[in-house]
Structure formats: structure tokens, C-alpha cells
């Protein structure tokens, strides 16, 4: 399973765009990149998933360069409620077990 | 979207008690469910993979006789912490993937069970 590296923490203010980058140098051909959000005392919540290029949904965008060795989760106009831990995971989505790294603690301030 | 339900959300019990936690996929069938444990300010650690109709696969260091897993149907997996002790106090989370198992289908997580052993 590809190991991922993310910043331990990030700070932002309400209304700003936040970009969290994850490196996964050993990503395999069949691996997808999946991001989850976790609030205290709750299970992780699926945010977005992609394989290559760009994926966008109603809450985030995911940018994946051609070599797929990294990815960037983009959260537009964050609010206080976006304060959470964000995990980047890679694997054959749906089939493989998921190995969680330390995640990125995002703190959004007023 | 896919919903995974865990019950109970919180358990407080005395040392030596066995505790059962249920994980249900509400709107999809799951041949495979996963059980995680999370200690305060730490990441999720996979404990075991639960397969419908067969024995669970445990991660290294996880005692299978301590953490009994049963996956009797496509919508239900249970984790029983036997003879629980204070060191078993943790946040237990399950996840499941759709029975269809198509590549690209993400895992969906329950809201976790906070287990506190006195």
C-alpha cells in the first residue's frame, strides 16, 4: 500500500480557499486517491476520490498531476465548520484495506 | 448516499464485561466490512477485515480471541470485545464497501462507538 505524507496541521480563516497537498510517491497503477474528513468522536466522512487530472464535487476539488505522485484537496471558501482532520489515502478503492496516516488538522478561525 | 450505522454510539461498563458493537450497512450490501480502533489524538488503525460467511482477517498484534468478529449477513457485522479491560477503552469504527465492489467505490464509515471500561 502506498504511503502518504501530509502536513500535520494547517490554519486558515473563514472564506479563504484551502489547499491540502498529499504526497504518495509509490502509488500503484490501480490505486485511487481518496480524501476523508473526520470530526472529533465521529467516523471519517468521504469527501472526494479521483484517479487522475481533476475531480470536482459540491464540496471540494481534487487535483492530481500527470505523474500521480501527489494530489491536492481544494476546499473553496472554508467556514468554521470545516475545522477537522483530513486524511488522504491511496489504494484500489473498494477492494483494498485503507491505511490511515496522521492526517492534516485544519483549523479555521473567524 | 451509502450509509453505515453503528450501535451503540457509547458504552461504559465495568472491567471484565464483554461488549458487542454492531455495524450495519443500511442501503447497500457489504461482503466486506472493516473494523478500526482510534486512540485519542491518533489516527485510525485497522484491526480486522470482516468477510461475510467466513472468518475475519486480523491485523498483526490484534488478538482474535479478544476481539470476536461475526459477519453473518451482507448487512451486519459485529465486534465483541471479550472480558474488556481499561486498556481496551477506545473509539471503535467500522466501514463497509458495496457488495458490487466496483473499482472506484469508496468505503463508507460508521459514526463510531466510544468504549469506556471502568
Coordinates of C-alpha atoms in Angstrom, one line a residue:
Chain A
X1 CA 0.0 0.0 0.0
X2 CA 1.3 3.4 -0.9
X3 CA 2.4 5.5 2.0
X4 CA 1.1 9.1 2.1
X5 CA 2.6 12.2 3.6
X6 CA 0.5 15.3 4.5
X7 CA 1.2 18.4 6.6
X8 CA 0.3 17.8 10.2
X9 CA -1.7 21.0 10.5
X10 CA -2.9 24.0 8.6
X11 CA -4.5 27.2 9.7
X12 CA -7.0 29.3 7.7
X13 CA -9.7 31.9 8.0
X14 CA -13.3 31.8 7.1
X15 CA -13.9 32.5 3.4
X16 CA -10.5 31.5 2.2
X17 CA -9.6 28.7 -0.1
X18 CA -7.6 25.9 1.5
X19 CA -5.4 23.6 -0.4
X20 CA -4.0 20.5 1.3
X21 CA -1.3 18.5 -0.5
X22 CA -0.6 14.9 -0.1
X23 CA 2.4 13.1 -1.5
X24 CA 2.2 9.4 -2.5
X25 CA 5.4 8.6 -4.4
X26 CA 4.8 4.9 -4.5
X27 CA 1.3 5.0 -5.8
X28 CA 0.4 1.9 -8.0
X29 CA -1.2 1.9 -11.3
X30 CA -4.6 0.7 -10.0
X31 CA -4.6 2.9 -6.9
X32 CA -7.2 5.6 -6.4
X33 CA -6.8 8.7 -4.2
X34 CA -9.4 9.2 -1.6
X35 CA -9.9 12.0 0.9
X36 CA -11.9 11.7 4.1
X37 CA -12.9 14.3 6.7
X38 CA -13.1 13.5 10.4
X39 CA -14.7 15.5 13.2
X40 CA -14.0 14.6 16.8
X41 CA -15.8 11.5 18.0
X42 CA -17.2 10.8 14.6
X43 CA -16.3 8.3 11.8
X44 CA -14.5 9.6 8.7
X45 CA -16.7 11.1 6.1
X46 CA -16.0 10.6 2.4
X47 CA -15.1 13.9 0.6
X48 CA -13.8 13.1 -2.8
X49 CA -12.0 10.5 -4.8
X50 CA -10.0 10.6 -8.1
X51 CA -7.7 8.7 -10.3
X52 CA -6.1 11.4 -12.5
X53 CA -6.4 15.0 -13.6
X54 CA -9.2 16.9 -11.8
X55 CA -12.3 15.9 -10.0
X56 CA -14.9 18.3 -8.6
X57 CA -18.0 17.8 -6.5
X58 CA -20.2 20.0 -4.4
X59 CA -17.8 20.3 -1.5
X60 CA -14.3 20.1 -2.9
X61 CA -11.9 19.7 -5.8
X62 CA -9.1 17.2 -6.2
X63 CA -6.2 17.9 -8.4
X64 CA -3.9 15.1 -9.5
X65 CA -0.8 15.8 -11.7
X66 CA 0.1 13.5 -14.5
X67 CA 2.7 11.5 -12.5
X68 CA 0.1 10.9 -9.8
X69 CA 2.8 11.1 -7.1
X70 CA 0.9 13.8 -5.3
X71 CA -2.6 15.2 -5.0
X72 CA -4.2 18.4 -3.7
X73 CA -7.5 18.7 -2.0
X74 CA -9.0 22.1 -2.5
X75 CA -11.7 23.4 -0.2
X76 CA -13.3 26.6 -1.5
X77 CA -14.4 29.4 0.9
X78 CA -13.9 27.4 4.2
X79 CA -16.1 28.0 7.2
X80 CA -15.7 27.3 10.9
X81 CA -17.4 24.0 10.4
X82 CA -14.6 22.8 8.1
X83 CA -12.3 22.6 11.1
X84 CA -11.5 18.9 11.1
X85 CA -8.8 16.3 10.3
X86 CA -8.4 15.5 6.7
X87 CA -7.0 12.2 5.6
X88 CA -5.5 11.3 2.2
X89 CA -5.5 7.6 1.3
X90 CA -4.4 5.6 -1.7
X91 CA -5.4 2.1 -2.7
X92 CA -7.5 0.1 -5.0
X93 CA -10.7 1.8 -3.9
X94 CA -13.4 -0.6 -2.8
X95 CA -11.1 -3.6 -2.7
X96 CA -8.1 -2.9 -0.6
X97 CA -7.8 -2.1 3.1
X98 CA -7.1 1.5 3.9
X99 CA -4.1 2.6 5.8
X100 CA -4.6 5.9 7.5
X101 CA -1.7 8.3 8.0
X102 CA -1.7 11.0 10.6
X103 CA -3.9 13.3 8.6
X104 CA -3.9 17.1 8.4
X105 CA -5.6 19.0 11.2
X106 CA -7.2 22.1 9.6
X107 CA -8.2 24.9 11.9
X108 CA -10.5 27.6 10.5
X109 CA -10.6 30.8 12.5
X110 CA -13.1 33.7 12.3
Chain B
X1 CA -25.5 8.1 -0.4
X2 CA -24.3 4.9 1.3
X3 CA -25.0 4.8 5.0
X4 CA -23.3 2.7 7.6
X5 CA -24.8 2.6 11.1
X6 CA -23.0 1.7 14.3
X7 CA -24.7 0.8 17.6
X8 CA -24.2 1.7 20.3
X9 CA -22.6 5.1 20.0
X10 CA -21.3 4.9 23.5
X11 CA -20.7 2.2 26.1
X12 CA -19.5 2.5 29.7
X13 CA -19.0 -0.7 31.5
X14 CA -17.1 -2.5 34.2
X15 CA -13.8 -4.3 33.7
X16 CA -14.4 -7.9 32.8
X17 CA -17.6 -7.3 30.8
X18 CA -18.0 -8.3 27.2
X19 CA -19.3 -5.7 24.9
X20 CA -20.9 -6.2 21.4
X21 CA -20.8 -3.5 18.8
X22 CA -23.0 -3.7 15.7
X23 CA -22.2 -2.3 12.2
X24 CA -24.9 -2.2 9.6
X25 CA -24.9 -1.1 6.0
X26 CA -28.4 0.4 5.6
X27 CA -28.8 0.9 1.9
X28 CA -26.3 -1.4 0.3
X29 CA -25.0 -4.9 0.8
X30 CA -21.4 -5.4 2.1
X31 CA -19.4 -8.6 1.6
X32 CA -16.6 -6.9 3.4
X33 CA -16.5 -4.7 6.4
X34 CA -13.6 -3.3 8.3
X35 CA -13.0 -2.6 12.0
X36 CA -10.8 0.2 13.2
X37 CA -9.7 1.5 16.6
X38 CA -8.7 5.1 17.3
X39 CA -7.0 6.3 20.4
X40 CA -7.2 10.0 21.4
X41 CA -5.3 12.3 19.0
X42 CA -4.2 9.4 16.9
X43 CA -5.1 8.1 13.5
X44 CA -7.4 5.1 12.8
X45 CA -5.7 1.7 13.0
X46 CA -7.2 -1.2 11.1
X47 CA -7.9 -4.1 13.4
X48 CA -9.5 -6.7 11.2
X49 CA -11.3 -7.3 7.9
X50 CA -14.7 -8.9 8.2
X51 CA -15.9 -11.1 5.4
X52 CA -19.5 -12.3 5.1
X53 CA -19.7 -16.0 5.7
X54 CA -16.1 -16.6 6.5
X55 CA -13.5 -15.9 9.2
X56 CA -12.2 -12.4 9.8
X57 CA -8.7 -11.5 8.9
X58 CA -6.9 -9.8 11.8
X59 CA -4.0 -7.4 11.6
X60 CA -0.8 -8.2 13.3
X61 CA -0.9 -7.6 17.0
X62 CA -4.7 -7.8 17.3
X63 CA -5.9 -10.8 19.4
X64 CA -8.6 -12.7 17.6
X65 CA -9.9 -14.3 20.8
X66 CA -10.1 -10.9 22.4
X67 CA -11.9 -9.2 19.5
X68 CA -14.5 -11.6 18.1
X69 CA -15.9 -10.6 14.7
X70 CA -19.0 -12.1 13.2
X71 CA -20.3 -11.2 9.7
X72 CA -23.4 -13.4 9.4
X73 CA -25.2 -11.4 6.7
X74 CA -24.5 -8.9 3.9
X75 CA -25.6 -6.0 6.0
X76 CA -24.4 -6.8 9.5
X77 CA -21.0 -7.3 11.2
X78 CA -20.5 -7.4 14.9
X79 CA -17.4 -6.9 17.0
X80 CA -17.4 -8.3 20.5
X81 CA -14.7 -7.1 22.9
X82 CA -14.5 -10.0 25.4
X83 CA -13.6 -9.5 29.0
X84 CA -12.8 -5.9 28.4
X85 CA -10.2 -4.1 30.5
X86 CA -9.4 -0.4 30.8
X87 CA -6.7 -0.6 28.1
X88 CA -9.4 -1.6 25.7
X89 CA -11.1 1.8 26.1
X90 CA -11.0 3.4 22.7
X91 CA -13.1 4.7 19.8
X92 CA -14.1 1.8 17.5
X93 CA -15.2 2.5 14.0
X94 CA -16.4 0.2 11.2
X95 CA -16.5 0.7 7.5
X96 CA -18.0 -1.1 4.6
X97 CA -17.8 -1.3 0.9
X98 CA -20.6 -2.0 -1.5
X99 CA -21.2 -5.6 -2.5
X100 CA -20.9 -4.6 -6.1
X101 CA -17.3 -4.0 -5.3
X102 CA -16.6 -2.0 -8.4
X103 CA -13.3 -0.3 -8.6
X104 CA -13.8 3.3 -7.6
X105 CA -16.4 2.6 -4.9
X106 CA -15.1 4.2 -1.7
X107 CA -15.5 2.7 1.8
X108 CA -18.2 4.3 4.0
X109 CA -17.7 4.6 7.7
X110 CA -20.0 4.4 10.7
X111 CA -20.0 7.1 13.3
X112 CA -18.0 5.1 15.8
X113 CA -18.5 3.6 19.2
X114 CA -16.9 5.2 22.3
X115 CA -16.0 2.3 24.6
X116 CA -15.0 3.2 28.2
X117 CA -14.1 0.5 30.6
X118 CA -14.0 1.4 34.3

